[in-house]
PDB file of N, CA, C and O in Angstrom:
ATOM      1  N   MET A 149     -61.774   5.366-137.760  1.00 85.00           N
ATOM      2  CA  MET A 149     -62.158   6.024-138.962  1.00 85.00           C
ATOM      3  C   MET A 149     -63.302   6.914-138.723  1.00 85.00           C
ATOM      4  O   MET A 149     -64.099   6.696-137.829  1.00 85.00           O
ATOM      5  N   VAL A 150     -63.375   8.043-139.429  1.00 86.00           N
ATOM      6  CA  VAL A 150     -64.403   9.058-139.284  1.00 86.00           C
ATOM      7  C   VAL A 150     -65.218   9.118-140.554  1.00 86.00           C
ATOM      8  O   VAL A 150     -64.641   9.317-141.645  1.00 86.00           O
ATOM      9  N   LEU A 151     -66.542   8.934-140.468  1.00 80.00           N
ATOM     10  CA  LEU A 151     -67.433   9.062-141.626  1.00 80.00           C
ATOM     11  C   LEU A 151     -68.605  10.054-141.172  1.00 80.00           C
ATOM     12  O   LEU A 151     -69.169   9.844-140.086  1.00 80.00           O
ATOM     13  N   ASP A 152     -68.980  11.009-141.949  1.00 77.00           N
ATOM     14  CA  ASP A 152     -69.957  11.868-141.670  1.00 77.00           C
ATOM     15  C   ASP A 152     -69.770  12.567-140.273  1.00 77.00           C
ATOM     16  O   ASP A 152     -70.775  12.697-139.529  1.00 77.00           O
ATOM     17  N   LYS A 153     -68.498  12.855-140.046  1.00 80.00           N
ATOM     18  CA  LYS A 153     -68.147  13.463-138.784  1.00 80.00           C
ATOM     19  C   LYS A 153     -68.405  12.628-137.544  1.00 80.00           C
ATOM     20  O   LYS A 153     -68.575  13.154-136.390  1.00 80.00           O
ATOM     21  N   ARG A 154     -68.507  11.284-137.733  1.00 84.00           N
ATOM     22  CA  ARG A 154     -68.808  10.399-136.615  1.00 84.00           C
ATOM     23  C   ARG A 154     -67.737   9.314-136.593  1.00 84.00           C
ATOM     24  O   ARG A 154     -67.399   8.705-137.694  1.00 84.00           O
ATOM     25  N   GLU A 155     -67.185   9.036-135.450  1.00 89.00           N
ATOM     26  CA  GLU A 155     -66.019   8.097-135.294  1.00 89.00           C
ATOM     27  C   GLU A 155     -66.606   6.743-135.245  1.00 89.00           C
ATOM     28  O   GLU A 155     -67.486   6.444-134.458  1.00 89.00           O
ATOM     29  N   ILE A 156     -65.937   5.758-135.924  1.00 93.00           N
ATOM     30  CA  ILE A 156     -66.331   4.415-135.878  1.00 93.00           C
ATOM     31  C   ILE A 156     -65.052   3.545-135.732  1.00 93.00           C
ATOM     32  O   ILE A 156     -64.050   3.787-136.505  1.00 93.00           O
ATOM     33  N   SER A 157     -64.998   2.760-134.717  1.00 94.00           N
ATOM     34  CA  SER A 157     -63.877   1.848-134.556  1.00 94.00           C
ATOM     35  C   SER A 157     -64.122   0.573-135.200  1.00 94.00           C
ATOM     36  O   SER A 157     -65.148  -0.053-135.145  1.00 94.00           O
ATOM     37  N   ILE A 158     -63.143   0.141-136.007  1.00 97.00           N
ATOM     38  CA  ILE A 158     -63.132  -1.140-136.785  1.00 97.00           C
ATOM     39  C   ILE A 158     -62.103  -2.082-136.199  1.00 97.00           C
ATOM     40  O   ILE A 158     -60.963  -1.696-136.210  1.00 97.00           O
ATOM     41  N   ILE A 159     -62.540  -3.284-135.813  1.00 96.00           N
ATOM     42  CA  ILE A 159     -61.656  -4.243-135.155  1.00 96.00           C
ATOM     43  C   ILE A 159     -61.722  -5.594-135.793  1.00 96.00           C
ATOM     44  O   ILE A 159     -62.840  -6.155-135.959  1.00 96.00           O
ATOM     45  N   PRO A 160     -60.557  -6.214-136.177  1.00 97.00           N
ATOM     46  CA  PRO A 160     -60.602  -7.468-136.769  1.00 97.00           C
ATOM     47  C   PRO A 160     -60.998  -8.623-135.771  1.00 97.00           C
ATOM     48  O   PRO A 160     -60.387  -8.565-134.699  1.00 97.00           O
ATOM     49  N   LEU A 161     -61.703  -9.557-136.095  1.00 97.00           N
ATOM     50  CA  LEU A 161     -62.121 -10.633-135.185  1.00 97.00           C
ATOM     51  C   LEU A 161     -61.528 -11.949-135.755  1.00 97.00           C
ATOM     52  O   LEU A 161     -61.639 -12.963-135.024  1.00 97.00           O
ATOM     53  N   GLY A 162     -60.931 -11.973-136.906  1.00 94.00           N
ATOM     54  CA  GLY A 162     -60.389 -13.178-137.535  1.00 94.00           C
ATOM     55  C   GLY A 162     -61.304 -13.794-138.485  1.00 94.00           C
ATOM     56  O   GLY A 162     -62.617 -13.543-138.381  1.00 94.00           O
ATOM     57  N   GLU A 163     -60.837 -14.668-139.362  1.00 93.00           N
ATOM     58  CA  GLU A 163     -61.613 -15.395-140.378  1.00 93.00           C
ATOM     59  C   GLU A 163     -62.623 -14.550-141.041  1.00 93.00           C
ATOM     60  O   GLU A 163     -63.820 -14.857-141.114  1.00 93.00           O
ATOM     61  N   ASN A 164     -62.162 -13.397-141.610  1.00 96.00           N
ATOM     62  CA  ASN A 164     -63.024 -12.491-142.391  1.00 96.00           C
ATOM     63  C   ASN A 164     -64.209 -11.883-141.629  1.00 96.00           C
ATOM     64  O   ASN A 164     -65.186 -11.462-142.078  1.00 96.00           O
ATOM     65  N   LYS A 165     -64.004 -11.855-140.350  1.00 98.00           N
ATOM     66  CA  LYS A 165     -65.050 -11.252-139.476  1.00 98.00           C
ATOM     67  C   LYS A 165     -64.428  -9.928-138.866  1.00 98.00           C
ATOM     68  O   LYS A 165     -63.294  -9.923-138.351  1.00 98.00           O
ATOM     69  N   TRP A 166     -65.343  -8.889-138.793  1.00 98.00           N
ATOM     70  CA  TRP A 166     -64.934  -7.664-138.311  1.00 98.00           C
ATOM     71  C   TRP A 166     -65.984  -7.091-137.343  1.00 98.00           C
ATOM     72  O   TRP A 166     -67.156  -7.446-137.428  1.00 98.00           O
ATOM     73  N   GLU A 167     -65.573  -6.177-136.466  1.00 97.00           N
ATOM     74  CA  GLU A 167     -66.546  -5.553-135.565  1.00 97.00           C
ATOM     75  C   GLU A 167     -66.395  -4.046-135.854  1.00 97.00           C
ATOM     76  O   GLU A 167     -65.389  -3.475-136.073  1.00 97.00           O
ATOM     77  N   ALA A 168     -67.640  -3.325-135.848  1.00 95.00           N
ATOM     78  CA  ALA A 168     -67.683  -1.935-136.011  1.00 95.00           C
ATOM     79  C   ALA A 168     -68.406  -1.410-134.763  1.00 95.00           C
ATOM     80  O   ALA A 168     -69.495  -1.935-134.307  1.00 95.00           O
ATOM     81  N   TYR A 169     -67.843  -0.329-134.146  1.00 93.00           N
ATOM     82  CA  TYR A 169     -68.398   0.242-132.871  1.00 93.00           C
ATOM     83  C   TYR A 169     -68.409   1.667-133.152  1.00 93.00           C
ATOM     84  O   TYR A 169     -67.530   2.325-133.421  1.00 93.00           O
ATOM     85  N   GLY A 170     -69.631   2.282-132.877  1.00 88.00           N
ATOM     86  CA  GLY A 170     -69.776   3.715-132.876  1.00 88.00           C
ATOM     87  C   GLY A 170     -70.400   4.205-134.158  1.00 88.00           C
ATOM     88  O   GLY A 170     -71.083   3.511-134.920  1.00 88.00           O
ATOM     89  N   GLY A 171     -70.289   5.496-134.439  1.00 79.00           N
ATOM     90  CA  GLY A 171     -70.837   6.121-135.594  1.00 79.00           C
ATOM     91  C   GLY A 171     -72.272   6.649-135.416  1.00 79.00           C
ATOM     92  O   GLY A 171     -72.916   7.073-136.313  1.00 79.00           O
ATOM     93  N   LYS A 172     -72.722   6.643-134.127  1.00 74.00           N
ATOM     94  CA  LYS A 172     -74.110   7.012-133.800  1.00 74.00           C
ATOM     95  C   LYS A 172     -74.335   8.476-133.987  1.00 74.00           C
ATOM     96  O   LYS A 172     -73.506   9.295-133.599  1.00 74.00           O
ATOM     97  N   GLN A 173     -75.368   8.840-134.569  1.00 67.00           N
ATOM     98  CA  GLN A 173     -75.799  10.270-134.693  1.00 67.00           C
ATOM     99  C   GLN A 173     -76.577  10.667-133.357  1.00 67.00           C
ATOM    100  O   GLN A 173     -77.079   9.731-132.691  1.00 67.00           O
ATOM    101  N   GLY A 174     -76.589  11.918-133.144  1.00 63.00           N
ATOM    102  CA  GLY A 174     -77.308  12.376-131.934  1.00 63.00           C
ATOM    103  C   GLY A 174     -78.781  12.187-132.058  1.00 63.00           C
ATOM    104  O   GLY A 174     -79.356  11.849-133.048  1.00 63.00           O
ATOM    105  N   GLY A 175     -79.443  12.459-130.836  1.00 58.00           N
ATOM    106  CA  GLY A 175     -80.872  12.327-130.871  1.00 58.00           C
ATOM    107  C   GLY A 175     -81.338  11.104-130.101  1.00 58.00           C
ATOM    108  O   GLY A 175     -80.619  10.261-129.844  1.00 58.00           O
ATOM    109  N   TYR A 176     -82.659  11.191-129.746  1.00 61.00           N
ATOM    110  CA  TYR A 176     -83.160  10.085-128.993  1.00 61.00           C
ATOM    111  C   TYR A 176     -83.457   8.804-129.755  1.00 61.00           C
ATOM    112  O   TYR A 176     -83.422   7.755-129.253  1.00 61.00           O
ATOM    113  N   LYS A 177     -83.802   8.947-131.073  1.00 65.00           N
ATOM    114  CA  LYS A 177     -84.155   7.883-131.904  1.00 65.00           C
ATOM    115  C   LYS A 177     -83.317   7.772-133.134  1.00 65.00           C
ATOM    116  O   LYS A 177     -83.539   8.489-134.083  1.00 65.00           O
ATOM    117  N   PRO A 178     -82.192   7.150-133.081  1.00 66.00           N
ATOM    118  CA  PRO A 178     -81.216   7.131-134.210  1.00 66.00           C
ATOM    119  C   PRO A 178     -81.802   6.496-135.410  1.00 66.00           C
ATOM    120  O   PRO A 178     -82.688   5.531-135.287  1.00 66.00           O
ATOM    121  N   ASP A 179     -81.396   6.924-136.589  1.00 79.00           N
ATOM    122  CA  ASP A 179     -81.857   6.254-137.846  1.00 79.00           C
ATOM    123  C   ASP A 179     -80.981   4.999-138.015  1.00 79.00           C
ATOM    124  O   ASP A 179     -79.790   5.084-138.424  1.00 79.00           O
ATOM    125  N   LEU A 180     -81.499   3.884-137.545  1.00 83.00           N
ATOM    126  CA  LEU A 180     -80.655   2.665-137.618  1.00 83.00           C
ATOM    127  C   LEU A 180     -80.271   2.204-139.056  1.00 83.00           C
ATOM    128  O   LEU A 180     -79.158   1.628-139.146  1.00 83.00           O
ATOM    129  N   ALA A 181     -81.040   2.548-140.014  1.00 86.00           N
ATOM    130  CA  ALA A 181     -80.652   2.135-141.439  1.00 86.00           C
ATOM    131  C   ALA A 181     -79.460   2.978-141.767  1.00 86.00           C
ATOM    132  O   ALA A 181     -78.493   2.300-142.360  1.00 86.00           O
ATOM    133  N   LEU A 182     -79.377   4.204-141.495  1.00 87.00           N
ATOM    134  CA  LEU A 182     -78.271   5.076-141.801  1.00 87.00           C
ATOM    135  C   LEU A 182     -77.068   4.648-140.996  1.00 87.00           C
ATOM    136  O   LEU A 182     -75.919   4.594-141.510  1.00 87.00           O
ATOM    137  N   GLN A 183     -77.287   4.309-139.714  1.00 85.00           N
ATOM    138  CA  GLN A 183     -76.201   3.890-138.762  1.00 85.00           C
ATOM    139  C   GLN A 183     -75.532   2.629-139.356  1.00 85.00           C
ATOM    140  O   GLN A 183     -74.387   2.485-139.435  1.00 85.00           O
ATOM    141  N   LYS A 184     -76.372   1.644-139.844  1.00 90.00           N
ATOM    142  CA  LYS A 184     -75.902   0.337-140.317  1.00 90.00           C
ATOM    143  C   LYS A 184     -75.073   0.559-141.564  1.00 90.00           C
ATOM    144  O   LYS A 184     -74.004   0.067-141.780  1.00 90.00           O
ATOM    145  N   ALA A 185     -75.653   1.482-142.502  1.00 92.00           N
ATOM    146  CA  ALA A 185     -74.924   1.794-143.766  1.00 92.00           C
ATOM    147  C   ALA A 185     -73.559   2.394-143.545  1.00 92.00           C
ATOM    148  O   ALA A 185     -72.573   2.101-144.112  1.00 92.00           O
ATOM    149  N   ARG A 186     -73.501   3.326-142.474  1.00 91.00           N
ATOM    150  CA  ARG A 186     -72.348   3.899-142.095  1.00 91.00           C
ATOM    151  C   ARG A 186     -71.250   3.006-141.587  1.00 91.00           C
ATOM    152  O   ARG A 186     -70.082   3.020-141.981  1.00 91.00           O
ATOM    153  N   GLN A 187     -71.725   2.015-140.737  1.00 94.00           N
ATOM    154  CA  GLN A 187     -70.804   1.000-140.188  1.00 94.00           C
ATOM    155  C   GLN A 187     -70.323   0.077-141.260  1.00 94.00           C
ATOM    156  O   GLN A 187     -69.004  -0.288-141.349  1.00 94.00           O
ATOM    157  N   ILE A 188     -71.144  -0.364-142.187  1.00 96.00           N
ATOM    158  CA  ILE A 188     -70.775  -1.195-143.290  1.00 96.00           C
ATOM    159  C   ILE A 188     -69.753  -0.465-144.214  1.00 96.00           C
ATOM    160  O   ILE A 188     -68.747  -1.075-144.605  1.00 96.00           O
ATOM    161  N   GLU A 189     -69.996   0.745-144.570  1.00 96.00           N
ATOM    162  CA  GLU A 189     -69.118   1.529-145.349  1.00 96.00           C
ATOM    163  C   GLU A 189     -67.721   1.580-144.721  1.00 96.00           C
ATOM    164  O   GLU A 189     -66.676   1.494-145.356  1.00 96.00           O
ATOM    165  N   ALA A 190     -67.739   1.828-143.414  1.00 96.00           N
ATOM    166  CA  ALA A 190     -66.431   1.986-142.675  1.00 96.00           C
ATOM    167  C   ALA A 190     -65.674   0.647-142.722  1.00 96.00           C
ATOM    168  O   ALA A 190     -64.436   0.659-142.988  1.00 96.00           O
ATOM    169  N   ILE A 191     -66.321  -0.454-142.494  1.00 97.00           N
ATOM    170  CA  ILE A 191     -65.667  -1.805-142.600  1.00 97.00           C
ATOM    171  C   ILE A 191     -65.147  -1.973-143.995  1.00 97.00           C
ATOM    172  O   ILE A 191     -63.967  -2.484-144.217  1.00 97.00           O
ATOM    173  N   GLU A 192     -65.961  -1.727-145.070  1.00 97.00           N
ATOM    174  CA  GLU A 192     -65.485  -1.883-146.381  1.00 97.00           C
ATOM    175  C   GLU A 192     -64.233  -1.007-146.743  1.00 97.00           C
ATOM    176  O   GLU A 192     -63.312  -1.429-147.415  1.00 97.00           O
ATOM    177  N   LYS A 193     -64.208   0.292-146.208  1.00 96.00           N
ATOM    178  CA  LYS A 193     -63.117   1.146-146.497  1.00 96.00           C
ATOM    179  C   LYS A 193     -61.847   0.662-145.840  1.00 96.00           C
ATOM    180  O   LYS A 193     -60.781   0.647-146.413  1.00 96.00           O
ATOM    181  N   VAL A 194     -61.924   0.154-144.543  1.00 96.00           N
ATOM    182  CA  VAL A 194     -60.751  -0.320-143.875  1.00 96.00           C
ATOM    183  C   VAL A 194     -60.283  -1.633-144.401  1.00 96.00           C
ATOM    184  O   VAL A 194     -59.026  -1.844-144.527  1.00 96.00           O
ATOM    185  N   THR A 195     -61.190  -2.536-144.735  1.00 96.00           N
ATOM    186  CA  THR A 195     -60.683  -3.920-145.215  1.00 96.00           C
ATOM    187  C   THR A 195     -60.367  -3.998-146.756  1.00 96.00           C
ATOM    188  O   THR A 195     -59.679  -4.829-147.185  1.00 96.00           O
ATOM    189  N   GLY A 196     -61.054  -3.080-147.519  1.00 96.00           N
ATOM    190  CA  GLY A 196     -60.917  -3.162-148.985  1.00 96.00           C
ATOM    191  C   GLY A 196     -61.669  -4.311-149.540  1.00 96.00           C
ATOM    192  O   GLY A 196     -61.570  -4.780-150.721  1.00 96.00           O
ATOM    193  N   CYS A 197     -62.674  -4.871-148.706  1.00 97.00           N
ATOM    194  CA  CYS A 197     -63.465  -6.033-149.045  1.00 97.00           C
ATOM    195  C   CYS A 197     -65.041  -5.558-148.939  1.00 97.00           C
ATOM    196  O   CYS A 197     -65.278  -4.529-148.391  1.00 97.00           O
ATOM    197  N   ARG A 198     -65.823  -6.559-149.441  1.00 97.00           N
ATOM    198  CA  ARG A 198     -67.296  -6.208-149.442  1.00 97.00           C
ATOM    199  C   ARG A 198     -67.934  -7.033-148.259  1.00 97.00           C
ATOM    200  O   ARG A 198     -67.644  -8.193-148.039  1.00 97.00           O
ATOM    201  N   VAL A 199     -68.737  -6.225-147.527  1.00 98.00           N
ATOM    202  CA  VAL A 199     -69.556  -6.863-146.492  1.00 98.00           C
ATOM    203  C   VAL A 199     -70.632  -7.758-147.039  1.00 98.00           C
ATOM    204  O   VAL A 199     -71.367  -7.275-147.845  1.00 98.00           O
ATOM    205  N   VAL A 200     -70.586  -8.958-146.665  1.00 98.00           N
ATOM    206  CA  VAL A 200     -71.702  -9.938-147.216  1.00 98.00           C
ATOM    207  C   VAL A 200     -72.721 -10.274-146.173  1.00 98.00           C
ATOM    208  O   VAL A 200     -73.803 -10.865-146.508  1.00 98.00           O
ATOM    209  N   ASN A 201     -72.443 -10.029-144.888  1.00 97.00           N
ATOM    210  CA  ASN A 201     -73.328 -10.394-143.810  1.00 97.00           C
ATOM    211  C   ASN A 201     -73.072  -9.469-142.617  1.00 97.00           C
ATOM    212  O   ASN A 201     -71.821  -9.221-142.318  1.00 97.00           O
ATOM    213  N   SER A 202     -74.044  -8.905-141.975  1.00 96.00           N
ATOM    214  CA  SER A 202     -73.884  -8.103-140.847  1.00 96.00           C
ATOM    215  C   SER A 202     -75.061  -8.261-139.926  1.00 96.00           C
ATOM    216  O   SER A 202     -76.138  -8.402-140.311  1.00 96.00           O
ATOM    217  N   GLU A 203     -74.754  -8.150-138.567  1.00 94.00           N
ATOM    218  CA  GLU A 203     -75.833  -8.140-137.589  1.00 94.00           C
ATOM    219  C   GLU A 203     -75.362  -7.417-136.369  1.00 94.00           C
ATOM    220  O   GLU A 203     -74.127  -7.346-136.012  1.00 94.00           O
ATOM    221  N   TYR A 204     -76.285  -6.885-135.676  1.00 92.00           N
ATOM    222  CA  TYR A 204     -76.007  -6.207-134.451  1.00 92.00           C
ATOM    223  C   TYR A 204     -75.823  -7.275-133.357  1.00 92.00           C
ATOM    224  O   TYR A 204     -76.558  -8.208-133.310  1.00 92.00           O
ATOM    225  N   VAL A 205     -74.889  -6.968-132.413  1.00 91.00           N
ATOM    226  CA  VAL A 205     -74.623  -7.914-131.368  1.00 91.00           C
ATOM    227  C   VAL A 205     -75.796  -7.824-130.376  1.00 91.00           C
ATOM    228  O   VAL A 205     -76.323  -6.728-130.205  1.00 91.00           O
ATOM    229  N   PRO A 206     -76.322  -8.906-129.855  1.00 89.00           N
ATOM    230  CA  PRO A 206     -77.498  -8.931-128.958  1.00 89.00           C
ATOM    231  C   PRO A 206     -77.253  -7.793-127.891  1.00 89.00           C
ATOM    232  O   PRO A 206     -76.168  -7.786-127.235  1.00 89.00           O
ATOM    233  N   GLY A 207     -78.283  -7.078-127.610  1.00 86.00           N
ATOM    234  CA  GLY A 207     -78.279  -5.946-126.765  1.00 86.00           C
ATOM    235  C   GLY A 207     -77.980  -4.656-127.384  1.00 86.00           C
ATOM    236  O   GLY A 207     -78.066  -3.576-126.770  1.00 86.00           O
ATOM    237  N   HIS A 208     -77.557  -4.664-128.642  1.00 81.00           N
ATOM    238  CA  HIS A 208     -77.287  -3.430-129.373  1.00 81.00           C
ATOM    239  C   HIS A 208     -78.173  -3.137-130.529  1.00 81.00           C
ATOM    240  O   HIS A 208     -77.968  -2.387-131.383  1.00 81.00           O
ATOM    241  N   GLU A 209     -79.242  -3.945-130.682  1.00 78.00           N
ATOM    242  CA  GLU A 209     -80.154  -3.807-131.704  1.00 78.00           C
ATOM    243  C   GLU A 209     -80.902  -2.447-131.752  1.00 78.00           C
ATOM    244  O   GLU A 209     -81.150  -1.890-132.783  1.00 78.00           O
ATOM    245  N   VAL A 210     -81.040  -1.873-130.477  1.00 78.00           N
ATOM    246  CA  VAL A 210     -81.815  -0.626-130.345  1.00 78.00           C
ATOM    247  C   VAL A 210     -80.904   0.568-130.711  1.00 78.00           C
ATOM    248  O   VAL A 210     -81.383   1.518-131.323  1.00 78.00           O
ATOM    249  N   ASP A 211     -79.714   0.549-130.162  1.00 79.00           N
ATOM    250  CA  ASP A 211     -78.796   1.702-130.359  1.00 79.00           C
ATOM    251  C   ASP A 211     -77.837   1.620-131.577  1.00 79.00           C
ATOM    252  O   ASP A 211     -77.332   2.567-131.985  1.00 79.00           O
ATOM    253  N   GLY A 212     -77.717   0.389-132.132  1.00 80.00           N
ATOM    254  CA  GLY A 212     -76.897   0.166-133.256  1.00 80.00           C
ATOM    255  C   GLY A 212     -75.419   0.478-133.104  1.00 80.00           C
ATOM    256  O   GLY A 212     -74.773   0.804-134.039  1.00 80.00           O
ATOM    257  N   MET A 213     -74.909   0.446-131.905  1.00 87.00           N
ATOM    258  CA  MET A 213     -73.517   0.755-131.644  1.00 87.00           C
ATOM    259  C   MET A 213     -72.510  -0.311-131.994  1.00 87.00           C
ATOM    260  O   MET A 213     -71.443  -0.003-132.291  1.00 87.00           O
ATOM    261  N   LEU A 214     -72.941  -1.639-131.886  1.00 93.00           N
ATOM    262  CA  LEU A 214     -71.930  -2.713-131.979  1.00 93.00           C
ATOM    263  C   LEU A 214     -72.475  -3.656-133.054  1.00 93.00           C
ATOM    264  O   LEU A 214     -73.573  -4.276-132.841  1.00 93.00           O
ATOM    265  N   MET A 215     -71.688  -3.773-134.203  1.00 94.00           N
ATOM    266  CA  MET A 215     -72.009  -4.653-135.252  1.00 94.00           C
ATOM    267  C   MET A 215     -70.925  -5.643-135.540  1.00 94.00           C
ATOM    268  O   MET A 215     -69.732  -5.303-135.487  1.00 94.00           O
ATOM    269  N   HIS A 216     -71.250  -6.846-135.892  1.00 96.00           N
ATOM    270  CA  HIS A 216     -70.314  -7.890-136.412  1.00 96.00           C
ATOM    271  C   HIS A 216     -70.681  -8.082-137.864  1.00 96.00           C
ATOM    272  O   HIS A 216     -71.858  -8.128-138.222  1.00 96.00           O
ATOM    273  N   ALA A 217     -69.669  -8.180-138.674  1.00 97.00           N
ATOM    274  CA  ALA A 217     -69.879  -8.341-140.080  1.00 97.00           C
ATOM    275  C   ALA A 217     -68.843  -9.397-140.659  1.00 97.00           C
ATOM    276  O   ALA A 217     -67.757  -9.541-140.091  1.00 97.00           O
ATOM    277  N   THR A 218     -69.252 -10.042-141.698  1.00 98.00           N
ATOM    278  CA  THR A 218     -68.389 -10.914-142.475  1.00 98.00           C
ATOM    279  C   THR A 218     -68.173 -10.307-143.778  1.00 98.00           C
ATOM    280  O   THR A 218     -68.968  -9.748-144.448  1.00 98.00           O
ATOM    281  N   VAL A 219     -66.858 -10.355-144.283  1.00 98.00           N
ATOM    282  CA  VAL A 219     -66.492  -9.740-145.463  1.00 98.00           C
ATOM    283  C   VAL A 219     -66.076 -10.805-146.513  1.00 98.00           C
ATOM    284  O   VAL A 219     -65.634 -11.823-146.127  1.00 98.00           O
ATOM    285  N   SER A 220     -66.123 -10.457-147.816  1.00 97.00           N
ATOM    286  CA  SER A 220     -65.647 -11.349-148.839  1.00 97.00           C
ATOM    287  C   SER A 220     -64.591 -10.471-149.616  1.00 97.00           C
ATOM    288  O   SER A 220     -64.945  -9.401-150.125  1.00 97.00           O
ATOM    289  N   CYS A 221     -63.367 -11.012-149.755  1.00 94.00           N
ATOM    290  CA  CYS A 221     -62.353 -10.310-150.391  1.00 94.00           C
ATOM    291  C   CYS A 221     -62.078 -10.876-151.783  1.00 94.00           C
ATOM    292  O   CYS A 221     -61.042 -10.640-152.444  1.00 94.00           O
ATOM    293  N   ALA A 222     -62.965 -11.713-152.266  1.00 81.00           N
ATOM    294  CA  ALA A 222     -62.843 -12.339-153.670  1.00 81.00           C
ATOM    295  C   ALA A 222     -62.786 -11.211-154.715  1.00 81.00           C
ATOM    296  O   ALA A 222     -63.558 -10.351-154.594  1.00 81.00           O
ATOM    297  N   GLN A 223     -61.906 -11.445-155.624  1.00 64.00           N
ATOM    298  CA  GLN A 223     -61.862 -10.383-156.676  1.00 64.00           C
ATOM    299  C   GLN A 223     -62.041 -11.018-158.030  1.00 64.00           C
ATOM    300  O   GLN A 223     -61.824 -12.087-158.320  1.00 64.00           O
TER     301      GLN A 223
END
């Protein structure tokens, strides 16, 4: 998926858990709040569900490239 001209890969992990990889903007110090919002939006668009919990995978807290999230599809 492409958001804001940045590619983000969304991968199902099972049991309402998803992985988002990518979407990083250029520069030495990325805006992690914007990065996280972009990855959450991508997961929600792909799944049609709402992200209820998300966290960066250990080792990716600084670059924000790899996030795991849990979604809720209750309607």
